[in-house]
GROMACS .gro file of C-alpha atoms in nm:
model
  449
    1UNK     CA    1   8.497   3.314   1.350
    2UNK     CA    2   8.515   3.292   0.991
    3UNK     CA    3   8.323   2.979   0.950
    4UNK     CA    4   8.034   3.108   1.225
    5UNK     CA    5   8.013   3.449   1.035
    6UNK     CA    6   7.948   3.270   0.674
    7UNK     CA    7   7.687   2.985   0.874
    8UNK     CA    8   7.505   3.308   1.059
    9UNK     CA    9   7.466   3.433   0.677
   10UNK     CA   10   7.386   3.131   0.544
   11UNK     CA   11   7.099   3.089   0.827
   12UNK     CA   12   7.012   3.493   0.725
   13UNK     CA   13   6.976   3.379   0.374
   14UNK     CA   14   6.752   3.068   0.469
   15UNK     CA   15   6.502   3.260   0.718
   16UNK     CA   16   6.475   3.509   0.428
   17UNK     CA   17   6.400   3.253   0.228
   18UNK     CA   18   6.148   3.142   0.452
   19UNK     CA   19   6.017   3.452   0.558
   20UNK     CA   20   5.962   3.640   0.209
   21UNK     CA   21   5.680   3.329   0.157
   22UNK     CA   22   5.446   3.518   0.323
   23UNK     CA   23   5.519   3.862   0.141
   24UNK     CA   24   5.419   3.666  -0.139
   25UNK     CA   25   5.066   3.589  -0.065
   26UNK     CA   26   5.021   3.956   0.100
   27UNK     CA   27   5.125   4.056  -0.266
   28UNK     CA   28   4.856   3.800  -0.392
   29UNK     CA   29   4.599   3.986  -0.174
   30UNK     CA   30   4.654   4.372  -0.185
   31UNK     CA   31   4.792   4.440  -0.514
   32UNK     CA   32   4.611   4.136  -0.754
   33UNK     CA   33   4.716   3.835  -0.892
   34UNK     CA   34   4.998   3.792  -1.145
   35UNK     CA   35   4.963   3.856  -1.498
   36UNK     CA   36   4.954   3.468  -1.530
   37UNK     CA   37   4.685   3.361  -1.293
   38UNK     CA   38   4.524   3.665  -1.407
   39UNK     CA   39   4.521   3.537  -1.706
   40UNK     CA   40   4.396   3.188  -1.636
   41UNK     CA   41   4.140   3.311  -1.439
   42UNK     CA   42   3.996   3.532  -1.740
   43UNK     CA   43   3.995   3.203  -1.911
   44UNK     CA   44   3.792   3.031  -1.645
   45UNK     CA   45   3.509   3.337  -1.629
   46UNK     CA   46   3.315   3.271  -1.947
   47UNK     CA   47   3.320   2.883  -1.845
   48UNK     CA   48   3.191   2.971  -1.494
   49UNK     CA   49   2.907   3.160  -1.705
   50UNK     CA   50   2.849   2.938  -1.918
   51UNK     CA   51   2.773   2.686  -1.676
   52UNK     CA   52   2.527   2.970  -1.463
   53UNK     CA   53   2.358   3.029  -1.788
   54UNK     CA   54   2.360   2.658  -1.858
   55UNK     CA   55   2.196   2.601  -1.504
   56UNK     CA   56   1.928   2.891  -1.534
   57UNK     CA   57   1.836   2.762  -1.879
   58UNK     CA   58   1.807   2.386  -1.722
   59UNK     CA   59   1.572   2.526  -1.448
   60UNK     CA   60   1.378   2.718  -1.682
   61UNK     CA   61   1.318   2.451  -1.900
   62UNK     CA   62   1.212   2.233  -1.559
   63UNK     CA   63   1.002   2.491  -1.450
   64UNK     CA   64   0.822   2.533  -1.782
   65UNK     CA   65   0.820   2.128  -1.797
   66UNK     CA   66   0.611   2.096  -1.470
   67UNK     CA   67   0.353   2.350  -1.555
   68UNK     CA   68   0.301   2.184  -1.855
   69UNK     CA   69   0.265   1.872  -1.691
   70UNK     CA   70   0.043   2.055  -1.434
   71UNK     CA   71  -0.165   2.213  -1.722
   72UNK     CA   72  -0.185   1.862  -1.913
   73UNK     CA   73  -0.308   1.689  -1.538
   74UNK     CA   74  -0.577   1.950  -1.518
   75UNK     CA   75  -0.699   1.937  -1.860
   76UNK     CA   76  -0.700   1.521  -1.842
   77UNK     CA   77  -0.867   1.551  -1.473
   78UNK     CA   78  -1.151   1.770  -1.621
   79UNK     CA   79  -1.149   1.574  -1.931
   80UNK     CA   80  -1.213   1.229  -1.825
   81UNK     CA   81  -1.383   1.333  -1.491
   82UNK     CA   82  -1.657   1.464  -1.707
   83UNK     CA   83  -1.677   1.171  -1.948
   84UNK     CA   84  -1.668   0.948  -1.707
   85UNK     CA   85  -1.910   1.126  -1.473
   86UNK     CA   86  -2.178   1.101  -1.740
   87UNK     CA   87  -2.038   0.753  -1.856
   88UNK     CA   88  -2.153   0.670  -1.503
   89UNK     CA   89  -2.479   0.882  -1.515
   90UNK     CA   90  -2.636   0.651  -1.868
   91UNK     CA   91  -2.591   0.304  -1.679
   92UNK     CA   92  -2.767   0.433  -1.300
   93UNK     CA   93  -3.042   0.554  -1.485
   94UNK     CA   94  -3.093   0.210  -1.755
   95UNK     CA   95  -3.066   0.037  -1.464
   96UNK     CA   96  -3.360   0.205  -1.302
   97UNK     CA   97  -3.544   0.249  -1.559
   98UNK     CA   98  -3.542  -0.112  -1.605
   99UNK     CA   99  -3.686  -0.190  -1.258
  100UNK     CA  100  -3.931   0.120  -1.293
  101UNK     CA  101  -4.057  -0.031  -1.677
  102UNK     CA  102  -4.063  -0.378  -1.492
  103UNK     CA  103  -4.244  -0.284  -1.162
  104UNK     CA  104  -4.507  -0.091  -1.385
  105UNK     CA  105  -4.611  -0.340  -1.642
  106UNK     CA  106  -4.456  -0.689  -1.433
  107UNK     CA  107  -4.794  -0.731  -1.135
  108UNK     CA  108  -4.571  -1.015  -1.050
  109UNK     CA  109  -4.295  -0.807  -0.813
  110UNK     CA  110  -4.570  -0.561  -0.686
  111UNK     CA  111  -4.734  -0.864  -0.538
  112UNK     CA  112  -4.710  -1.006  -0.176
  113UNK     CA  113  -4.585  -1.357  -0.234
  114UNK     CA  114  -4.369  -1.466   0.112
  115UNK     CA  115  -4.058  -1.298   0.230
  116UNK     CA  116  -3.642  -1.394   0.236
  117UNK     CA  117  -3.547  -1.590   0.499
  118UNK     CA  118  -3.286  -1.275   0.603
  119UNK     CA  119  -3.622  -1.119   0.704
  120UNK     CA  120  -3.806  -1.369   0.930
  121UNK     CA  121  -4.063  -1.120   1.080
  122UNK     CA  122  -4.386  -1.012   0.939
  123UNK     CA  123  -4.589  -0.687   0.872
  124UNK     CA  124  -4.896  -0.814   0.863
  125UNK     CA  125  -4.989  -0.681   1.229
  126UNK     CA  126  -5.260  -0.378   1.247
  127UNK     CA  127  -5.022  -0.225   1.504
  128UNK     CA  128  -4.781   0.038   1.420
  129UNK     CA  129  -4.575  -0.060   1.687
  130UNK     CA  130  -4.514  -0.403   1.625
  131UNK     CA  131  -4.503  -0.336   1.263
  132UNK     CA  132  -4.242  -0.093   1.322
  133UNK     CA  133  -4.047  -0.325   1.569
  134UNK     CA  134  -4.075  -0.618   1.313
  135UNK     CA  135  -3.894  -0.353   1.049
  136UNK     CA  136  -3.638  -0.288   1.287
  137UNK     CA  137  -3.532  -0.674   1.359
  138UNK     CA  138  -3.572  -0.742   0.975
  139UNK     CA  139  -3.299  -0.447   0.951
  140UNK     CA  140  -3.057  -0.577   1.219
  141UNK     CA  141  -3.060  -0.939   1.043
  142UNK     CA  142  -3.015  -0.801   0.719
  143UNK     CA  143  -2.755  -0.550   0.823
  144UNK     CA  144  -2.603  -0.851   1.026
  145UNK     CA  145  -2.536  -1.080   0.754
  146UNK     CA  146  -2.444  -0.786   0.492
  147UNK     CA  147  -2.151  -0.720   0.758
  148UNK     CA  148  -2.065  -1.101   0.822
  149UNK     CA  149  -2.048  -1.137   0.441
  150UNK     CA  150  -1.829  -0.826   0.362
  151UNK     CA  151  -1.580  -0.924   0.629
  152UNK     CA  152  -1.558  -1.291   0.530
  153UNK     CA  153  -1.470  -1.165   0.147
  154UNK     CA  154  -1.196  -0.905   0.318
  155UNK     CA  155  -1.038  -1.208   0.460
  156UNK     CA  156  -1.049  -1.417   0.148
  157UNK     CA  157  -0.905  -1.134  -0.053
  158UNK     CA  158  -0.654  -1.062   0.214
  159UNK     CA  159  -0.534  -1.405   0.248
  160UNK     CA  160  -0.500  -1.440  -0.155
  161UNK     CA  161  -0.778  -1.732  -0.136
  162UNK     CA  162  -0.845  -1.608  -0.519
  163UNK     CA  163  -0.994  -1.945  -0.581
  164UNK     CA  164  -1.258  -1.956  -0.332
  165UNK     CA  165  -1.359  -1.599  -0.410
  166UNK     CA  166  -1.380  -1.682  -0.818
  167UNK     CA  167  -1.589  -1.992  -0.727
  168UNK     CA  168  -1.823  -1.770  -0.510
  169UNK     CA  169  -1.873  -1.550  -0.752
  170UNK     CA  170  -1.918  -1.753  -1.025
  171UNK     CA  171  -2.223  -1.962  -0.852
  172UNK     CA  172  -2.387  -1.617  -0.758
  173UNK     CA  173  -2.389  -1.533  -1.150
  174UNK     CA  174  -2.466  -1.828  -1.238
  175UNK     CA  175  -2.787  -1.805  -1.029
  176UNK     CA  176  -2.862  -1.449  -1.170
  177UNK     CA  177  -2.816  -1.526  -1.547
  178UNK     CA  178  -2.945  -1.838  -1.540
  179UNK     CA  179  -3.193  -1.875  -1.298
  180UNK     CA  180  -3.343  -1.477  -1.240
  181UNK     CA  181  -3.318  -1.451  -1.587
  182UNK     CA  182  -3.560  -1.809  -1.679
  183UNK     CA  183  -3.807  -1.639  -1.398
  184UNK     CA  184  -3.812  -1.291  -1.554
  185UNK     CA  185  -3.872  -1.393  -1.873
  186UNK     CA  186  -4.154  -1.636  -1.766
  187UNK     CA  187  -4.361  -1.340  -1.588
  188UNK     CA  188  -4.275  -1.140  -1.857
  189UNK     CA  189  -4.432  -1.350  -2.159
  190UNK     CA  190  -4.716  -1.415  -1.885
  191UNK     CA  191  -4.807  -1.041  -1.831
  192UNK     CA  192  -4.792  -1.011  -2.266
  193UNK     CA  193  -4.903  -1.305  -2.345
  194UNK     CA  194  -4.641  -1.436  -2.532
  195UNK     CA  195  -4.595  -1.803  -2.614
  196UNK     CA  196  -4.277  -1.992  -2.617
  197UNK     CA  197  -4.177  -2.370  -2.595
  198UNK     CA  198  -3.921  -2.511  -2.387
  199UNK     CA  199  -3.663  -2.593  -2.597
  200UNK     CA  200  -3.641  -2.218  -2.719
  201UNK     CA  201  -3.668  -2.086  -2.400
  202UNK     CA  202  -3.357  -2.315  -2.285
  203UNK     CA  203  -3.170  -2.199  -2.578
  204UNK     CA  204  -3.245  -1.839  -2.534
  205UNK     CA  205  -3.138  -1.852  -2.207
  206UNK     CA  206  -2.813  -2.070  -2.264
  207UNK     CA  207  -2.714  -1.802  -2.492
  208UNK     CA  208  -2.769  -1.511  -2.245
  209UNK     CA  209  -2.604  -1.682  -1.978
  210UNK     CA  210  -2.337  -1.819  -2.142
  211UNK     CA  211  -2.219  -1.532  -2.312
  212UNK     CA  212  -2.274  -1.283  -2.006
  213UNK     CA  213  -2.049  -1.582  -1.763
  214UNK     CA  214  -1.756  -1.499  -2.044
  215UNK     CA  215  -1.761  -1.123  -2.037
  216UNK     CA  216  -1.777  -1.046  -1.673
  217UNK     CA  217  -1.532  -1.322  -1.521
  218UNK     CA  218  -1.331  -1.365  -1.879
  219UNK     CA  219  -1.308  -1.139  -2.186
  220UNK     CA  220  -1.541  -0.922  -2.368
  221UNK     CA  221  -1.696  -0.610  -2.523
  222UNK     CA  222  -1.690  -0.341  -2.233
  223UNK     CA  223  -2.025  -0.233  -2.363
  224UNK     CA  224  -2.154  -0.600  -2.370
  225UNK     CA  225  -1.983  -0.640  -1.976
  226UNK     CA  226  -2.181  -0.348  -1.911
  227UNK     CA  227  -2.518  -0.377  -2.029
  228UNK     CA  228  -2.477  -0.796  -1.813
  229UNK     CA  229  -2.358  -0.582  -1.509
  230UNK     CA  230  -2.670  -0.346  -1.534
  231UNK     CA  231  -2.902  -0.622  -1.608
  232UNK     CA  232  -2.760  -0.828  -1.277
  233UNK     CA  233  -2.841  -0.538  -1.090
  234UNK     CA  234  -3.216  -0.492  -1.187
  235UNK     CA  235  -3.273  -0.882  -1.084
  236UNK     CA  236  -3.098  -0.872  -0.804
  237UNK     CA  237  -3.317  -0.518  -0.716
  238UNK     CA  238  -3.670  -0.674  -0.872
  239UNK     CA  239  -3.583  -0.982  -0.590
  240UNK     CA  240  -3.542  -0.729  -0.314
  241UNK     CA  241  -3.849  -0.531  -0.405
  242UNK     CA  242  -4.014  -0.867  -0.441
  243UNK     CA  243  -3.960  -0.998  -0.106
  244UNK     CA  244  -3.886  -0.706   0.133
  245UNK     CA  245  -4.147  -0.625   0.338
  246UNK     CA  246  -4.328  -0.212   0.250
  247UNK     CA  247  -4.145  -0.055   0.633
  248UNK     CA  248  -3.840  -0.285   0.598
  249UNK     CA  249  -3.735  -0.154   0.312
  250UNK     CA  250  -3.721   0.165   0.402
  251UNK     CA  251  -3.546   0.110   0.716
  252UNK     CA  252  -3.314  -0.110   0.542
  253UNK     CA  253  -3.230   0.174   0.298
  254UNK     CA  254  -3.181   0.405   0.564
  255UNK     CA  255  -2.927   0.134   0.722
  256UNK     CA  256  -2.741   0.009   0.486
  257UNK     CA  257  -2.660   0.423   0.368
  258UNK     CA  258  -2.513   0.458   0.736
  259UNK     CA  259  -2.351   0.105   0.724
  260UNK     CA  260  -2.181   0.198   0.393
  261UNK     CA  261  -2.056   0.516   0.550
  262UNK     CA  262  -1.903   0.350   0.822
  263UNK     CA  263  -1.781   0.062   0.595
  264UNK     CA  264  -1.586   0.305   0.375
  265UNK     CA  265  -1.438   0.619   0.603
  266UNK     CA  266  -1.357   0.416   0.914
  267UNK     CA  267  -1.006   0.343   0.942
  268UNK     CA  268  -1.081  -0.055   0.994
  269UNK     CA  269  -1.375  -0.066   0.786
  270UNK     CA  270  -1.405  -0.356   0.536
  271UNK     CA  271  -1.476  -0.223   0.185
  272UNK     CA  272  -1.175  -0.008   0.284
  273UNK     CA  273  -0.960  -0.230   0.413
  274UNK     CA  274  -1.046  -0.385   0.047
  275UNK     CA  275  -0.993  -0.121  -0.160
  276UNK     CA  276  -0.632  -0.042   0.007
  277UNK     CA  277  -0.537  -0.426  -0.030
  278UNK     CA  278  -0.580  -0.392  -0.363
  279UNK     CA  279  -0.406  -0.087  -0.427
  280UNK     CA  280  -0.136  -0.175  -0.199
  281UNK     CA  281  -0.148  -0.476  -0.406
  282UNK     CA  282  -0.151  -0.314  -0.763
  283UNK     CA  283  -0.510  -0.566  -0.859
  284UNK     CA  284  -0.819  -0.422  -0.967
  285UNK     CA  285  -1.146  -0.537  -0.753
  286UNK     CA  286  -1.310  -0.839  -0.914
  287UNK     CA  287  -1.502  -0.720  -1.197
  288UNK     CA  288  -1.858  -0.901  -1.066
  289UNK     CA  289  -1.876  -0.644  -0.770
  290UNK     CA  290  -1.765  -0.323  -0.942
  291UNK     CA  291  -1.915  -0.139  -1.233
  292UNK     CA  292  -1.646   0.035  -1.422
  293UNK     CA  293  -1.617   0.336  -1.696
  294UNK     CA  294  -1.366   0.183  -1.813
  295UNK     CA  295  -1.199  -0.168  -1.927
  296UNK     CA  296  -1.127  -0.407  -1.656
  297UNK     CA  297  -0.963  -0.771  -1.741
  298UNK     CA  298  -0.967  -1.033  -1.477
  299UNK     CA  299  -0.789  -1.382  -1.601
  300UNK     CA  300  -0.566  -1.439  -1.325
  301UNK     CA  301  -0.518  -1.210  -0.991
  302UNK     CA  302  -0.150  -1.360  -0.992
  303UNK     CA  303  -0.062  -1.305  -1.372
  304UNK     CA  304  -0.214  -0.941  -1.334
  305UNK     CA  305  -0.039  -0.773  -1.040
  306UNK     CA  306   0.288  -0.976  -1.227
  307UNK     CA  307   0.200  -0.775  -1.552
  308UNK     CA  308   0.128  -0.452  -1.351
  309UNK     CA  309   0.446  -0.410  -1.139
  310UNK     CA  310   0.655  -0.362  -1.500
  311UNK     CA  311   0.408  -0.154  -1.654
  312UNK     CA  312   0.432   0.089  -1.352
  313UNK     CA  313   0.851   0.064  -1.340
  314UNK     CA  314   0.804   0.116  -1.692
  315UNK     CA  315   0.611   0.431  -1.669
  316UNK     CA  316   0.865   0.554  -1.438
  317UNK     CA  317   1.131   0.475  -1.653
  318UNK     CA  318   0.953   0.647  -1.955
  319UNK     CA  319   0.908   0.974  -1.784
  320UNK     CA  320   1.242   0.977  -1.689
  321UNK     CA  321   1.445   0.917  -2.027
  322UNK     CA  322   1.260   1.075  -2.260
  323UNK     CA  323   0.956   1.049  -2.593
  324UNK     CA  324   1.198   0.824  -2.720
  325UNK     CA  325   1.271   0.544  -2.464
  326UNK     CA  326   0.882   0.623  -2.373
  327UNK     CA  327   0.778   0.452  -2.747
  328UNK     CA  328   0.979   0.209  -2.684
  329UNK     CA  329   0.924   0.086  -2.391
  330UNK     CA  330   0.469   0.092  -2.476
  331UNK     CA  331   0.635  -0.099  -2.783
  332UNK     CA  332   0.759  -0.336  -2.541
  333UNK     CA  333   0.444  -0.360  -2.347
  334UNK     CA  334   0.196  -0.403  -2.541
  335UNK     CA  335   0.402  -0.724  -2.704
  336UNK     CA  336   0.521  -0.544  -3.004
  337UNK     CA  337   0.847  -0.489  -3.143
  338UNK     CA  338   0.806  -0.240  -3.441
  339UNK     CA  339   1.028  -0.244  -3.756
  340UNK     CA  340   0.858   0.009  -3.917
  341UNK     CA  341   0.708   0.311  -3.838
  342UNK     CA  342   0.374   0.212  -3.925
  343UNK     CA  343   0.403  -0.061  -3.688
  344UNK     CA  344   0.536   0.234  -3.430
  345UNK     CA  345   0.245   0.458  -3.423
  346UNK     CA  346   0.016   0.181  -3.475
  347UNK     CA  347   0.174   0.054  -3.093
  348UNK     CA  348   0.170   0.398  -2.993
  349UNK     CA  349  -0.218   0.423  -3.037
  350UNK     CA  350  -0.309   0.130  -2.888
  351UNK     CA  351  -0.052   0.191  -2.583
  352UNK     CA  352  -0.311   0.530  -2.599
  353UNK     CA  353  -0.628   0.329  -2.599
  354UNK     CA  354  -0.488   0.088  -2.322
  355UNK     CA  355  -0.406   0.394  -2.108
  356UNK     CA  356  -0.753   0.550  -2.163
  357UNK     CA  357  -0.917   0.219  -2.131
  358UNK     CA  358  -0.705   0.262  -1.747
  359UNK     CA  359  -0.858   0.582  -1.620
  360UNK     CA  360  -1.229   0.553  -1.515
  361UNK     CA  361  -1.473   0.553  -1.263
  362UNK     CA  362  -1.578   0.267  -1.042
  363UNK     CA  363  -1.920   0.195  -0.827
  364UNK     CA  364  -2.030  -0.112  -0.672
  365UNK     CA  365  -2.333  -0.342  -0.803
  366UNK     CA  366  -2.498  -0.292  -0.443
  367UNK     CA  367  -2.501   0.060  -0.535
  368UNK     CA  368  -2.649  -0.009  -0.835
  369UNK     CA  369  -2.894  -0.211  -0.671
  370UNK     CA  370  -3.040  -0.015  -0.367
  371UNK     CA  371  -3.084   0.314  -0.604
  372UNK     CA  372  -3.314   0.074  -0.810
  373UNK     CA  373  -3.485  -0.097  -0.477
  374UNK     CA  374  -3.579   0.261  -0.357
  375UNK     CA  375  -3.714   0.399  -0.715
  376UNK     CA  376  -3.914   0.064  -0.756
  377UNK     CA  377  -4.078   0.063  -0.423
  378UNK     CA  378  -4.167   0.399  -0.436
  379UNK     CA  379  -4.325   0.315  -0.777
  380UNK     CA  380  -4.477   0.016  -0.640
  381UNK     CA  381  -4.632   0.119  -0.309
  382UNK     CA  382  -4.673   0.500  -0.379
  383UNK     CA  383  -5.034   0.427  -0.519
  384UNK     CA  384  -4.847   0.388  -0.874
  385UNK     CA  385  -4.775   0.807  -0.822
  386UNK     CA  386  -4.552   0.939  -1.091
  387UNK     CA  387  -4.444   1.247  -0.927
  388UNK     CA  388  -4.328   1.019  -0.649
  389UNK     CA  389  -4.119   0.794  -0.822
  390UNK     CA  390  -3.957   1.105  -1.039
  391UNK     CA  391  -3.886   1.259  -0.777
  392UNK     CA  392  -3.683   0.961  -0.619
  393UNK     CA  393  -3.541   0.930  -0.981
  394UNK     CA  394  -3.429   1.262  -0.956
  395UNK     CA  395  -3.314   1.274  -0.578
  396UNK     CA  396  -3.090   0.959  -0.658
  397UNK     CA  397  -2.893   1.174  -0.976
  398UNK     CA  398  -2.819   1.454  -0.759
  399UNK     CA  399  -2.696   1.206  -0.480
  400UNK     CA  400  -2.462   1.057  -0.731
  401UNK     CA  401  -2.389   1.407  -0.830
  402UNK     CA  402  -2.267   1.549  -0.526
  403UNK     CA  403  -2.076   1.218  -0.441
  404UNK     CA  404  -1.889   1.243  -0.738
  405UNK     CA  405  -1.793   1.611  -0.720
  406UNK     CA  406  -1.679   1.540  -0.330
  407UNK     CA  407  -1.478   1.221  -0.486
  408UNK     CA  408  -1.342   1.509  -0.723
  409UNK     CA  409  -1.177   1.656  -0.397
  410UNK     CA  410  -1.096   1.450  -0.204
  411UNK     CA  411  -0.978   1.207  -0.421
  412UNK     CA  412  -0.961   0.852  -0.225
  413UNK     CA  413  -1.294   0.587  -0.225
  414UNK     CA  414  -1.632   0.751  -0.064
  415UNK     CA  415  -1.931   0.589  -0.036
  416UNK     CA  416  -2.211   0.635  -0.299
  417UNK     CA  417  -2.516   0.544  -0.085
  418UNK     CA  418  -2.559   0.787   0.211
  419UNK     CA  419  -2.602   1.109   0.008
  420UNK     CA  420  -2.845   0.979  -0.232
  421UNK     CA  421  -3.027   0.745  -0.062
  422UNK     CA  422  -3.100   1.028   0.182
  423UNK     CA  423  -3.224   1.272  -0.108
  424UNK     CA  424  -3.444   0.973  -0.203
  425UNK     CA  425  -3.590   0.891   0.128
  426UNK     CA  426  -3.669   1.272   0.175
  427UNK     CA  427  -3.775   1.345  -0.150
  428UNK     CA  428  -4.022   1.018  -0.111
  429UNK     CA  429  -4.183   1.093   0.240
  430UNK     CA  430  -4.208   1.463   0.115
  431UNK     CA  431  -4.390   1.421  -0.218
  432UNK     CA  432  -4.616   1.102  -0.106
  433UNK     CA  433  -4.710   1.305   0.164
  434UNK     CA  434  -4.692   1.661   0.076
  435UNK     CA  435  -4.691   1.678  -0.261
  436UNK     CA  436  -4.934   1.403  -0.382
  437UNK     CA  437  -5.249   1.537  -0.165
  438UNK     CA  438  -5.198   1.862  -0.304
  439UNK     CA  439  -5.222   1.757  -0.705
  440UNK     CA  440  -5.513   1.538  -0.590
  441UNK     CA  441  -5.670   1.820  -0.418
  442UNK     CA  442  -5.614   2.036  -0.735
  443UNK     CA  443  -5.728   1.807  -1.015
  444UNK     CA  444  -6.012   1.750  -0.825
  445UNK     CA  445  -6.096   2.112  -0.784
  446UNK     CA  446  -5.989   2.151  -1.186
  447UNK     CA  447  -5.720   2.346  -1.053
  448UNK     CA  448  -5.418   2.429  -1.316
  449UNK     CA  449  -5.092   2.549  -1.225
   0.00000   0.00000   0.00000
C-alpha cells in the first residue's frame, strides 16, 4: 500500500506538472507578459518603427519618383512633339513649293506629252461619260499595282530577303538621281536658256547622284539626307503630274487616300503589317521610303537589330540601378570607356545627342509625293489660278495638322493621306468653282473687297 500511495503521488505530482502548463499561458494572456519578454518586446518596438517609417519613406520617395518621371514624359512629349511637328511642317512645304516653282516656270510638265503605261486609257473623248469611265479604269490599274507592289515588299521584309529589297531600292534611286535629275535639269536650262556642255553636265550630275546614293542608303548629314529625300519626291511628283491624265488624277487622289486608310487601320493591312514587323523586330523602315525628323542609319538590317537588342536591355538596366550604372553603361555604348571625367561628360552628351537623334517623326515619300501631285495639278490645270493652288497649299497643312494631333492621341501609325488629301480635293473643287468666278466677276466689275 505503501509503494501504490507514494506512485499515486508521484502520478499527482506529474499531472500537476502537466496541467499547470496551461495556467501558464492563461497568465501570458490576462495579466501580460513577464518582465523579460516585456522587456524584449520594448526592444523590438522602435525596430518595428523603424522599419514602418523606413517603408513609408521608400514609398514616398517612389511616389514622388514616378511623378517626376510622369512630369519629365509630359514635358519631353510636348517638347519634341512640337519640334518635330514643325520639323515635319519646313520639308512638306519645300517640297511643294518645289513642284509649284517648277510647274509655273517648267511648260515642259504642264504639257500633254503621252501617258504611263499604269494608265492605258485616254481622255481625249468629248464625252463625259467615257472620259469619266476611262478615269475610273486608269484608277483601278493604278490602285492595282500600288497594292501588288506594297504586298510583294511586306513579304520581302517579312521573309528577311534584305538583299533583294536593298537592290530594289537602290535601282529606283538610281533612276531618280541620275536619270530624273539629267531630264530636269535639261528642261530647266531650256526654259532659261542656259548653256552647258556635256562633259559638265555629266559631272554635275555624277556629283549629285553620287553623293545623294551615300546619304540615303549609307551615311550622311541628316540635313543633306533630307534635302535628297525632298528632292526625290518632287521628281517622282513632276513625273506623275507629267503623265497622269487631268480626271485621273483626281480620282487617283481620291483612291489612293481611301487605299491608304485601309492599308494602315486594317488589322491585315500591309503598311501595317510592316510597321509591326519592324517593331516587333526592333529595325527602323528603310530610310528610301520614310522621311524622318530625326537620324536614321541603315548599314546592315542584321548588325542593327544586333546593336539594338543591348541598347534596349541596357536602358532597362540603367533605369533600374541608378545615374551611376546609367553613365556607365551610355559609356559602354557609345564605344567609350572614359578615364577621365572629361571623357565622361563628353560620352554623356553624345549618349544625349544619340537619344535625341532617336525620337522623331516619320512620313512616307508617297506622302510626300501625292501632297505635291495635287498642289501641282491644281496649279497646272486651274487656269494658272493662285487662289486655287493656295488654297490646296493650305488645305494640305491643316490635313497634316490634324493627322498629327490625332497621332498625338492615339499614339500607334495613322495614315497621312485621307485627311488632307480630302481638305485638298474640297478646297480645289470649291475655289475653282466657287471662288474663282466670283474674283473674276469682281475685278471685272472693279469691285474691291
Amino acid at each position: 500500500m505503501n509503494t501504490s500511495d507514494s506512485e499515486e503521488e508521484l502520478c499527482n505530482e506529474r499531472t500537476s506538472l502537466m496541467t499547470g502548463s496551461p495556467p501558464i499561458s492563461s497568465y501570458h494572456v490576462e495579466t501580460g507578459l513577464p518582465s523579460s519578454v516585456d522587456t524584449q518586446t520594448k526592444r523590438r518596438r522602435p525596430v518595428t518603427n523603424q522599419s514602418n517609417n523606413r517603408e513609408t519613406h521608400h514609398e514616398g520617395v517612389s511616389t514622388e519618383r514616378d511623378s517626376t518621371a510622369d512630369s519629365e514624359d509630359e514635358e519631353l512629349s510636348l517638347k519634341y512633339g512640337a519640334k518635330h511637328v514643325i520639323m515635319l511642317f519646313v520639308p512638306v512645304t519645300l517640297c511643294m513649293i518645289v513642284v509649284i516653282a517648277t510647274i509655273k516656270s517648267v511648260s515642259f510638265y504642264t504639257e500633254k506629252g503621252g501617258q504611263l503605261i499604269y494608265t492605258p486609257f485616254t481622255e481625249d473623248t468629248t464625252s463625259v461619260g467615257q472620259r469619266l469611265l476611262n478615269s475610273v479604269l486608269n484608277t483601278l490599274i493604278m490602285i492595282s499595282v500600288i497594292v501588288v507592289m506594297t504586298i510583294f515588299l511586306v513579304v520581302l521584309y517579312k521573309y528577311r530577303c534584305y538583299k533583294f529589297i536593298h537592290g530594289w531600292l537602290i535601282l529606283s534611286s538610281l533612276m531618280l538621281l541620275f536619270w530624273f535629275s539629267f531630264l530636269y535639269l535639261g528642261e530647266v536650262f531650256k526654259t532659261y536658256n542656259v548653256a552647258m556642255d556635256y562633259p559638265t553636265l555629266a559631272l554635275v550630275i555624277w556629283n549629285f547622284g553620287a553623293v545623294g546614293m551615300v546619304c540615303i542608303h549609307w551615311k550622311g548629314p541628316l540635313q543633306l539626307q533630307q534635302a535628297y529625300l525632298i528632292m526625290i519626291s518632287a521628281l517622282m511628283a513632276l513625273v506623275f503630274i507629267k503623265y497622269l491624265p487631268e480626271w485621273s488624277a483626281w480620282v487617283i487622289l481620291g483612291a489612293i487616300s481611301v487605299y491608304d486608310l485601309i492599308a494602315v487601320l486594317c488589322p491585315k493591312g500591309p503598311l501595317r503589317m510592316l510597321v509591326e514587323t519592324a517593331q516587333e523586330r526592333n529595325e527602323p523602315i528603310f530610310p528610301a521610303l520614310i522621311y524622318s525628323s530625326a537620324m536614321i542609319w541603315m548599314v546592315g538590317m542584321t548588325e542593327q537589330s544586333a546593336v539594338q537588342q543591348p541598347s534596349h536591355q541596357e536602358r532597362n538596366s540603367d533605369e533600374e540601378v541608378g545615374q551611376s550604372h546609367h553613365d556607365n553603361t551610355e559609356d559602354n555604348r557609345n564605344m567609350v570607356v572614359p578615364e577621365t571625367e572629361v571623357h565622361g561628360a563628353q560620352s554623356r552628351t553624345s549618349s544625349a545627342e544619340e537619344l535625341e537623334e532617336e525620337r522623331g517623326i516619320k512620313l512616307g515619300l508617297g506622302d510626300f509625293i501625292f501632297y505635291s501631285v495635287l498642289v501641282g495639278k491644281a496649279s497646272a490645270t486651274a487656269s494658272g489660278d493662285w487662289n486655287t493652288t493656295l488654297a490646296c497649299f493650305v488645305a494640305i497643312l491643316i490635313g497634316l495638322c490634324l493627322t498629327l494631333l490625332l497621332l498625338a492621341i492615339f499614339k500607334k501609325a495613322l495614315p497621312a493621306l485621307p485627311i488632307s488629301i480630302t481638305f485638298g480635293l474640297v478646297f480645289y473643287f470649291s475655289t475653282d468653282n466657287l471662288v474663282r468666278p466670283f474674283m473674276d466677276n469682281l475685278a471685272t466689275h472693279q469691285f474691291y473687297i
